[in-house]
Coordinates of C-alpha atoms in Angstrom, one line a residue:
X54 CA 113.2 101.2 84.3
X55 CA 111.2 102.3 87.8
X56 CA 110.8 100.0 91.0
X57 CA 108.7 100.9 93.5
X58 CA 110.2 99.2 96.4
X59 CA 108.1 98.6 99.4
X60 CA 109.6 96.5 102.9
X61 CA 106.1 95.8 105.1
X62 CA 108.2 94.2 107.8
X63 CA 110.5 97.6 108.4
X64 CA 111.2 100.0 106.2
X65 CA 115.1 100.4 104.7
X66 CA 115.7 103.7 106.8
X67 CA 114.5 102.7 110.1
X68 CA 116.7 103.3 112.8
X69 CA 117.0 100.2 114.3
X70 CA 119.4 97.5 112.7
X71 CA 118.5 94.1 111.8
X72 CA 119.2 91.6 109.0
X73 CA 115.8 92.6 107.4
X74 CA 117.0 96.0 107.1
X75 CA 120.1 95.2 105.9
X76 CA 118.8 92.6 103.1
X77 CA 116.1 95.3 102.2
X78 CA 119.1 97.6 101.4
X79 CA 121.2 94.9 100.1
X80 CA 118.1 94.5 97.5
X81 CA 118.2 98.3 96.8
X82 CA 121.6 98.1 96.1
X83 CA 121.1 95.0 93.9
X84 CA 118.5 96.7 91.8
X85 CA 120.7 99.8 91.8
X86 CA 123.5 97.9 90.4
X87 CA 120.8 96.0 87.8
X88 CA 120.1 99.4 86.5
X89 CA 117.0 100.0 87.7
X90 CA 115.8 103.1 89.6
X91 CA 114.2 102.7 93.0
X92 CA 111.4 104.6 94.7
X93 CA 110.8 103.7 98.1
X94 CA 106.8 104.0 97.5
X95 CA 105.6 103.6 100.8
X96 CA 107.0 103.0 105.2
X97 CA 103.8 101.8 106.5
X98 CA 104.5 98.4 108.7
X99 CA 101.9 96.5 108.6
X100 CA 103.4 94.2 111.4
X101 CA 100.5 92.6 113.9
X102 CA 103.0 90.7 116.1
X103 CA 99.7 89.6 118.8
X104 CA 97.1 89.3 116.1
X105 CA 95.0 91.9 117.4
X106 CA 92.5 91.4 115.0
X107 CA 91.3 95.1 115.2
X108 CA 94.3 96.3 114.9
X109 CA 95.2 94.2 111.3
X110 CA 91.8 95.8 109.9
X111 CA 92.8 99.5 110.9
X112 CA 96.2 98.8 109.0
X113 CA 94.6 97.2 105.9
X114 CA 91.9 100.1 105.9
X115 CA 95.1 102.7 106.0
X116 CA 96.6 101.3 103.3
X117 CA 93.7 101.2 101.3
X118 CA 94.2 104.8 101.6
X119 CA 97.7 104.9 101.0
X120 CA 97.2 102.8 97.6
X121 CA 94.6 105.3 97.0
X122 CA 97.0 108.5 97.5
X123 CA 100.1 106.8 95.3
X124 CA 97.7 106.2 92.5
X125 CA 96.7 109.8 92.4
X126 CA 100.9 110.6 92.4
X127 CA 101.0 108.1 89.6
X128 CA 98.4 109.7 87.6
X129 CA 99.0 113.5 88.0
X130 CA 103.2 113.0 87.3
X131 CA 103.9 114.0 90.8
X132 CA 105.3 110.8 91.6
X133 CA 107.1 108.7 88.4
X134 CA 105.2 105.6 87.4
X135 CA 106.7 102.2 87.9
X136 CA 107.3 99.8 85.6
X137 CA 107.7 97.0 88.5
X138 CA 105.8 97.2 92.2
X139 CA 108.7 95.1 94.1
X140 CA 107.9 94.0 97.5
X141 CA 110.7 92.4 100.3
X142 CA 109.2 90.4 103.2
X143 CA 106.2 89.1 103.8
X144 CA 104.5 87.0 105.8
X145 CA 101.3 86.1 107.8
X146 CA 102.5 89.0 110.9
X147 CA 103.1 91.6 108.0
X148 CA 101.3 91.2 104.7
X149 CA 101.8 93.8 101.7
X150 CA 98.4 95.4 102.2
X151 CA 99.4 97.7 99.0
X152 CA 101.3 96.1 96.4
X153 CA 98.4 94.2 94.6
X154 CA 96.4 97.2 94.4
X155 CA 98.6 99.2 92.9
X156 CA 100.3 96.5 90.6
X157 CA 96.2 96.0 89.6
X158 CA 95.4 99.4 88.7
X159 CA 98.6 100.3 87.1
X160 CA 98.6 96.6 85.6
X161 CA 102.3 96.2 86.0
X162 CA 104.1 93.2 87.3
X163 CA 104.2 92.4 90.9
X164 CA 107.6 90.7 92.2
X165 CA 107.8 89.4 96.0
X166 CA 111.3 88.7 97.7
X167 CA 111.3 86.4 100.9
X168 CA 107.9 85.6 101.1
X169 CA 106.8 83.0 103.5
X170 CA 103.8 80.6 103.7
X171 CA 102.2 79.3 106.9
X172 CA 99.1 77.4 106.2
X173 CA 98.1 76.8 109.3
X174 CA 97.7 80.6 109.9
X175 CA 94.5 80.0 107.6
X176 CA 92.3 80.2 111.1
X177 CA 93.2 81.8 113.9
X178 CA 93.6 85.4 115.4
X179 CA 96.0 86.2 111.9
X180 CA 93.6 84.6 109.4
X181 CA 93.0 87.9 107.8
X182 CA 97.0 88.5 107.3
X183 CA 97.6 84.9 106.0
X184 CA 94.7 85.8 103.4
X185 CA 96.4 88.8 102.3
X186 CA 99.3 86.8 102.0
X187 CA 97.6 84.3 99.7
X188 CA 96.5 86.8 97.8
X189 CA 99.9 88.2 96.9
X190 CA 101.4 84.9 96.6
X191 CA 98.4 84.0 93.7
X192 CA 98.8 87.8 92.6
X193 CA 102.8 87.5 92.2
X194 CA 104.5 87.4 88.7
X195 CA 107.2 86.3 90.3
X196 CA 108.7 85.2 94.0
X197 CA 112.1 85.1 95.0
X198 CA 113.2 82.8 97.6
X199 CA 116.3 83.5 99.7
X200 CA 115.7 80.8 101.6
X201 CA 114.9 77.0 100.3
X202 CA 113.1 75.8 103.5
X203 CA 110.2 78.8 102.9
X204 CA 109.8 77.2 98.9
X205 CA 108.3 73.9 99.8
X206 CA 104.8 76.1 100.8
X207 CA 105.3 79.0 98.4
X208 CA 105.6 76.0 95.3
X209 CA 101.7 75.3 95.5
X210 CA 101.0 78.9 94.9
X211 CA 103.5 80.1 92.7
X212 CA 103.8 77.1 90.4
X213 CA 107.2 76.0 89.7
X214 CA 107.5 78.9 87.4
X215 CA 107.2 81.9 89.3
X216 CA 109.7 80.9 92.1
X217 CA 112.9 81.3 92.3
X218 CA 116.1 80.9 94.3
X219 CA 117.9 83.9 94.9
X220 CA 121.1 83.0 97.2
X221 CA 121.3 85.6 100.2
X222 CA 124.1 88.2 99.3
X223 CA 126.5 91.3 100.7
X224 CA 129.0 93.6 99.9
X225 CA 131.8 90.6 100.2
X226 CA 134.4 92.9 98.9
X227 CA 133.3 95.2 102.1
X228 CA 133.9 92.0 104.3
X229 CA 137.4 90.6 103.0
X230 CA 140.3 90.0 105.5
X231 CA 143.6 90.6 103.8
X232 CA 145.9 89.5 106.3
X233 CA 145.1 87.2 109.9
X234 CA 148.8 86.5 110.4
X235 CA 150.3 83.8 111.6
X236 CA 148.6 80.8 113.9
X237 CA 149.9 80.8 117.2
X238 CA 149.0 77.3 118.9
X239 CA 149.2 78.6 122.5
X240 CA 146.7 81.5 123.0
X241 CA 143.0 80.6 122.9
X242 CA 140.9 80.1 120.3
X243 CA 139.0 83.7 119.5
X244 CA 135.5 83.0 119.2
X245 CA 133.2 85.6 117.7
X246 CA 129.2 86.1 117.4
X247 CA 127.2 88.7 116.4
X248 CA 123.5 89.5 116.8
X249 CA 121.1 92.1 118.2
X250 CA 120.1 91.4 121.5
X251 CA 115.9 91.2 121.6
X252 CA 113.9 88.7 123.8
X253 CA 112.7 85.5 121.4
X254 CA 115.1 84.0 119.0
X255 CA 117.8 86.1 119.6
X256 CA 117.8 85.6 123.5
X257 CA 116.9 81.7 123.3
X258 CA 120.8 82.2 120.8
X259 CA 122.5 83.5 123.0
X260 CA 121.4 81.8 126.0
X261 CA 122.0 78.5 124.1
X262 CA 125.5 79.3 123.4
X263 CA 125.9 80.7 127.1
X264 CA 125.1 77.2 128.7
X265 CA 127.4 75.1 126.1
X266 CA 129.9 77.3 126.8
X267 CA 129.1 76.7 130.5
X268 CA 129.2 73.3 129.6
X269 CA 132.9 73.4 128.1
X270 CA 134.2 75.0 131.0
X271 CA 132.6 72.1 133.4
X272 CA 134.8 69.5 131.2
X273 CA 137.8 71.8 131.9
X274 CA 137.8 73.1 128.2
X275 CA 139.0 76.7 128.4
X276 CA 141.0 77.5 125.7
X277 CA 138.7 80.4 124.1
X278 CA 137.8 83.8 124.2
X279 CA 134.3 85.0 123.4
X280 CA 133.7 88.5 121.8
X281 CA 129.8 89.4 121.9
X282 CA 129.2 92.2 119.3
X283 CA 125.7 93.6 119.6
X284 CA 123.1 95.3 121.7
X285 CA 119.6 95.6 122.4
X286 CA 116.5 95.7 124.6
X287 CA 117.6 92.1 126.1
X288 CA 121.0 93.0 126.9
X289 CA 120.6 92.7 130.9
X290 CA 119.0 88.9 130.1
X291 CA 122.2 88.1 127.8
X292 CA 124.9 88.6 130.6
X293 CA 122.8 87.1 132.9
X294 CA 122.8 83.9 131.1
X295 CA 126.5 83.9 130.6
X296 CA 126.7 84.8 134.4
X297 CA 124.5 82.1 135.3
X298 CA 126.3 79.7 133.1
X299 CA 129.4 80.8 135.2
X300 CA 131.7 81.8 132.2
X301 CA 133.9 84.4 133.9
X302 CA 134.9 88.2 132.9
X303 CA 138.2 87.1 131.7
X304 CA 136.6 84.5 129.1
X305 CA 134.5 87.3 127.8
X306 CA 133.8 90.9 126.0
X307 CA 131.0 92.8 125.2
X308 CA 132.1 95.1 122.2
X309 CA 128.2 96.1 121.8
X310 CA 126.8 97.6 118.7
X311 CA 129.7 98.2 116.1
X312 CA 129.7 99.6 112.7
X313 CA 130.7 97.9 109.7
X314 CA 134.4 98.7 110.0
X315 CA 134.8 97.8 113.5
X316 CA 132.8 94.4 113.5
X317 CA 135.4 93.8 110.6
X318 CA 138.3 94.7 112.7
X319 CA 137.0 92.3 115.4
X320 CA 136.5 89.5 112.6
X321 CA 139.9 89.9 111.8
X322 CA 140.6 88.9 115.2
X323 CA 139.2 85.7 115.5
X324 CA 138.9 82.1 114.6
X325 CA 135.7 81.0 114.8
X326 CA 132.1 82.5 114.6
X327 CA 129.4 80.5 116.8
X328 CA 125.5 81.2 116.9
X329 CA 123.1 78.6 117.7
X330 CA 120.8 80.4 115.0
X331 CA 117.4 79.6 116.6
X332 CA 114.4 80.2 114.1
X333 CA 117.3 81.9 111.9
X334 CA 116.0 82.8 108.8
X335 CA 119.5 82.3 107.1
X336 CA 121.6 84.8 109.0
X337 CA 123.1 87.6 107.6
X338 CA 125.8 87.7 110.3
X339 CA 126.8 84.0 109.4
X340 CA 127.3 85.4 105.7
X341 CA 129.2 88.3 106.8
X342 CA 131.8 86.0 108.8
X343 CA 132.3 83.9 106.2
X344 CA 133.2 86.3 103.3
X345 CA 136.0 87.9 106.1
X346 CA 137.1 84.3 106.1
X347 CA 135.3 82.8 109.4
X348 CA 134.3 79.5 109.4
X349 CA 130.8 79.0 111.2
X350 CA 129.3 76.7 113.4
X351 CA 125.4 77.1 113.9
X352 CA 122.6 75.5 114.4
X353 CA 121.3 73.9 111.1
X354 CA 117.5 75.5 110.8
X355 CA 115.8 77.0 107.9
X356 CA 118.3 78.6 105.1
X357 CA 121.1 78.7 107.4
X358 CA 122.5 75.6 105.1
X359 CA 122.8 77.6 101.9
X360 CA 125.0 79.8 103.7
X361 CA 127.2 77.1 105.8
X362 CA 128.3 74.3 104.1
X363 CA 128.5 71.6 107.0
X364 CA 132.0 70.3 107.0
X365 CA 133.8 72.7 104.3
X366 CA 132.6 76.2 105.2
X367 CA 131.9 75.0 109.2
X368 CA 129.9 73.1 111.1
X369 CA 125.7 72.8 111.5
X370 CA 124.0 71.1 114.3
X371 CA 120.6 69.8 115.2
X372 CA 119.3 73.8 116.1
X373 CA 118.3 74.5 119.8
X374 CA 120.4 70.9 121.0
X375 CA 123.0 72.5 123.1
X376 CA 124.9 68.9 123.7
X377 CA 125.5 68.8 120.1
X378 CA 126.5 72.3 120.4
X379 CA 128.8 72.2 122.7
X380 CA 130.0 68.9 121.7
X381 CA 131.1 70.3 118.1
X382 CA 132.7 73.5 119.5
X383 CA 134.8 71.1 121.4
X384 CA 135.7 69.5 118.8
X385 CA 136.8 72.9 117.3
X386 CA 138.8 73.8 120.2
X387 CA 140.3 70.5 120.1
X388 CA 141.7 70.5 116.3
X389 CA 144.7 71.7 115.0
X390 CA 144.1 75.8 114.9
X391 CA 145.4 75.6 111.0
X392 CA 142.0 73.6 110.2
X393 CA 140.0 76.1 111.3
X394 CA 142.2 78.8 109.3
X395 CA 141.5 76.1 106.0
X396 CA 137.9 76.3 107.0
X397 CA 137.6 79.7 106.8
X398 CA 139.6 80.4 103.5
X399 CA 137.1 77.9 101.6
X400 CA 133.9 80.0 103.9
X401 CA 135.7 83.3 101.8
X402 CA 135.6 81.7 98.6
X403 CA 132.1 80.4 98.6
X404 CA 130.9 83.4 99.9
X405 CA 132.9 85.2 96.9
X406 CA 131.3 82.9 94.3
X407 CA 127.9 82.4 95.0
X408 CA 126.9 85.5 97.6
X409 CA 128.1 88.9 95.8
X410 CA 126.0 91.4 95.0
X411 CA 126.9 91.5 91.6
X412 CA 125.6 87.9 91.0
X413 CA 122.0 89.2 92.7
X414 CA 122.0 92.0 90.4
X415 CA 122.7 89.7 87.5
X416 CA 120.2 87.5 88.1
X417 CA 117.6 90.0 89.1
X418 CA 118.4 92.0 86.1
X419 CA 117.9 89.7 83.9
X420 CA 115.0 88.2 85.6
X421 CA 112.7 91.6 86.4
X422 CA 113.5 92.1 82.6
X423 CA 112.3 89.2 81.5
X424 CA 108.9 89.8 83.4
X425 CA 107.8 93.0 82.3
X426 CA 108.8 91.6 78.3
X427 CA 106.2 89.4 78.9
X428 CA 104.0 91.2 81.4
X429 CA 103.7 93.4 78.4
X430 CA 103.3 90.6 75.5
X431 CA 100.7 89.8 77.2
X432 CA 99.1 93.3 77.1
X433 CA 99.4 93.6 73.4
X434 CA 98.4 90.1 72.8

């Protein structure tokens, strides 16, 4: 069975890392696994992020074309015909412009994955986006959800039927510690966080967890270690807000962007994984810690809770409040070292139960299956 896989946001090979790319190839991988083959039918982002108005009609009007030209590889065999259009990401800044067309005009089922709602987008410089949204949303034969804060707005369009949870997911077997030795009560507790380093979120993250650091160290609380791994455009504003919080050189590392197998290795070392998680989606880093057996503390904003059980995977706290921040991570730092070692065993075996990639590919196996049974019913009925 063919899936025509299209990612608005960012396509799966572009060359700069990010959760999105990573879930978008996480998908692939799922589907892979689920049997299906995958076509990546189109890289156009359609990403507006200033709502230049002009702008979002020149990209609709291109992928107009671009429908146009993949129905014409459709039709003459040059391109396989799908069975499924499958669509990851969007949202009012980057709609699927060519999905609903082609699902039309091939009348095949069209399946969304982390779509998000924003109603109040309906005026404004992005109206035409949130439209296009809409429409796919109405258009979908079915929406998965990786994240449950995003289904209370997607429920009034999808019905109750057409959306579903799909729990975020990795390679945990990639991720799995087999060894962290002994606990050693008198070096510091290794913290560890990981994240690309952009102005926004990402910055307001790291400059969160710069000042409640800042703030342990002004109530003499110095028994930690932070290892930073990441790197970005906003680089030179993340050490300046752990130099302005006064945390000193000997407190801190900057291990920068690391592959897979080193950011392991640097899990390994550690205790505890902290990131304040600002306008977090769910966190793919948070996931990742856990299934190397991390326990997590993070701020507590949209899915970041069906990743971080508060109190038996880590800790979550009201997002963006660094008191309560740095108030827990004291706490942390205060407890016996073999709780956090607990924590972080039970973090592995949640993350090994409900957040593999074989239980995605089950579920969208079975699911994708299901739809096209009936999308074709229909057809003969």
């Amino acid at each position: 069975m063919q899936i025509a896989f299209y990612a608005p946001l960012k396509p799966i090979d572009h060359p700069i890392p990010s959760g999105d790319r990573l879930m978008a190839r996480l998908l692939c991988d799922a589907l892979s696994q689920a049997g299906f083959d995958i076509d990546i039918a189109a890289r156009l982002r359609s990403r507006v992020g200033d709502g230049n108005i002009l702008r979002q009609a020149q990209i609709a009007e291109l992928a107009s074309k671009l429908a146009a030209r993949l129905l014409r590889q459709y039709q003459n065999g040059m391109r396989k015909r799908p069975d499924i259009w499958f669509t990851y990401h969007l949202y009012y800044k980057a709609p699927d412009w060519i999905g609903p067309i082609i699902a039309d005009a091939l009348d095949i089922p069209y399946v969304l994955a982390e779509a998000s709602f924003a109603p109040k987008r309906a005026t404004g410089p992005w109206a035409q986006s949130h439209a296009a949204v809409e429409h796919a949303l109405h258009r979908a034969d079915a929406v998965f959800s990786l994240n449950r804060a995003d289904m209370e707005c997607l429920r009034p369009l999808c019905g109750q039927d057409r959306l579903h949870y799909l729990a975020p997911f990795t390679h945990t077997e990639k991720w799995h510690v087999a060894d962290r030795g002994g606990v050693n009560p008198d070096t510091s507790v290794q913290l560890v966080t990981t994240a690309m380093m952009r102005p926004g979120d990402k910055l307001q993250s790291y400059e969160l967890l710069a000042a409640a650091l800042g703030k342990l160290n002004a109530r003499n609380i110095t028994n930690w270690h932070l290892t930073v791994i990441g790197d970005g455009p906003a680089r030179n504003d993340v050490t300046a807000a752990f130099t302005r919080n006064a945390i000193s050189h000997d407190q801190l590392d900057f291990a920068g962007l690391c592959d897979a197998d080193h950011t392991r290795i640097l899990l390994a070392r550690s205790d505890l994984f902290v990131w304040p998680a600002i306008n977090e989606a769910y966190g793919m880093a948070l996931l990742e810690a856990q299934a190397a057996a991390l326990p997590v503390l993070a701020g507590d904003c949209g899915g970041v809770s069906g990743i971080v059980a508060h109190d038996q995977t880590g800790w979550l706290v009201p997002v963006g409040d660094v008191d309560a921040f740095a108030d827990r991570l004291a706490r942390c730092l205060g407890d016996d070292r073999q709780k956090l070692r607990d924590t972080g065993r039970t973090a592995a075996q949640k993350a090994e139960h409900s957040h593999t990639l074989a239980a995605a590919a089950d579920l969208l196996g079975v699911s994708l299956r299901s739809i096209v049974a009936a999308h074709k019913n229909r057809g003969q009925g």
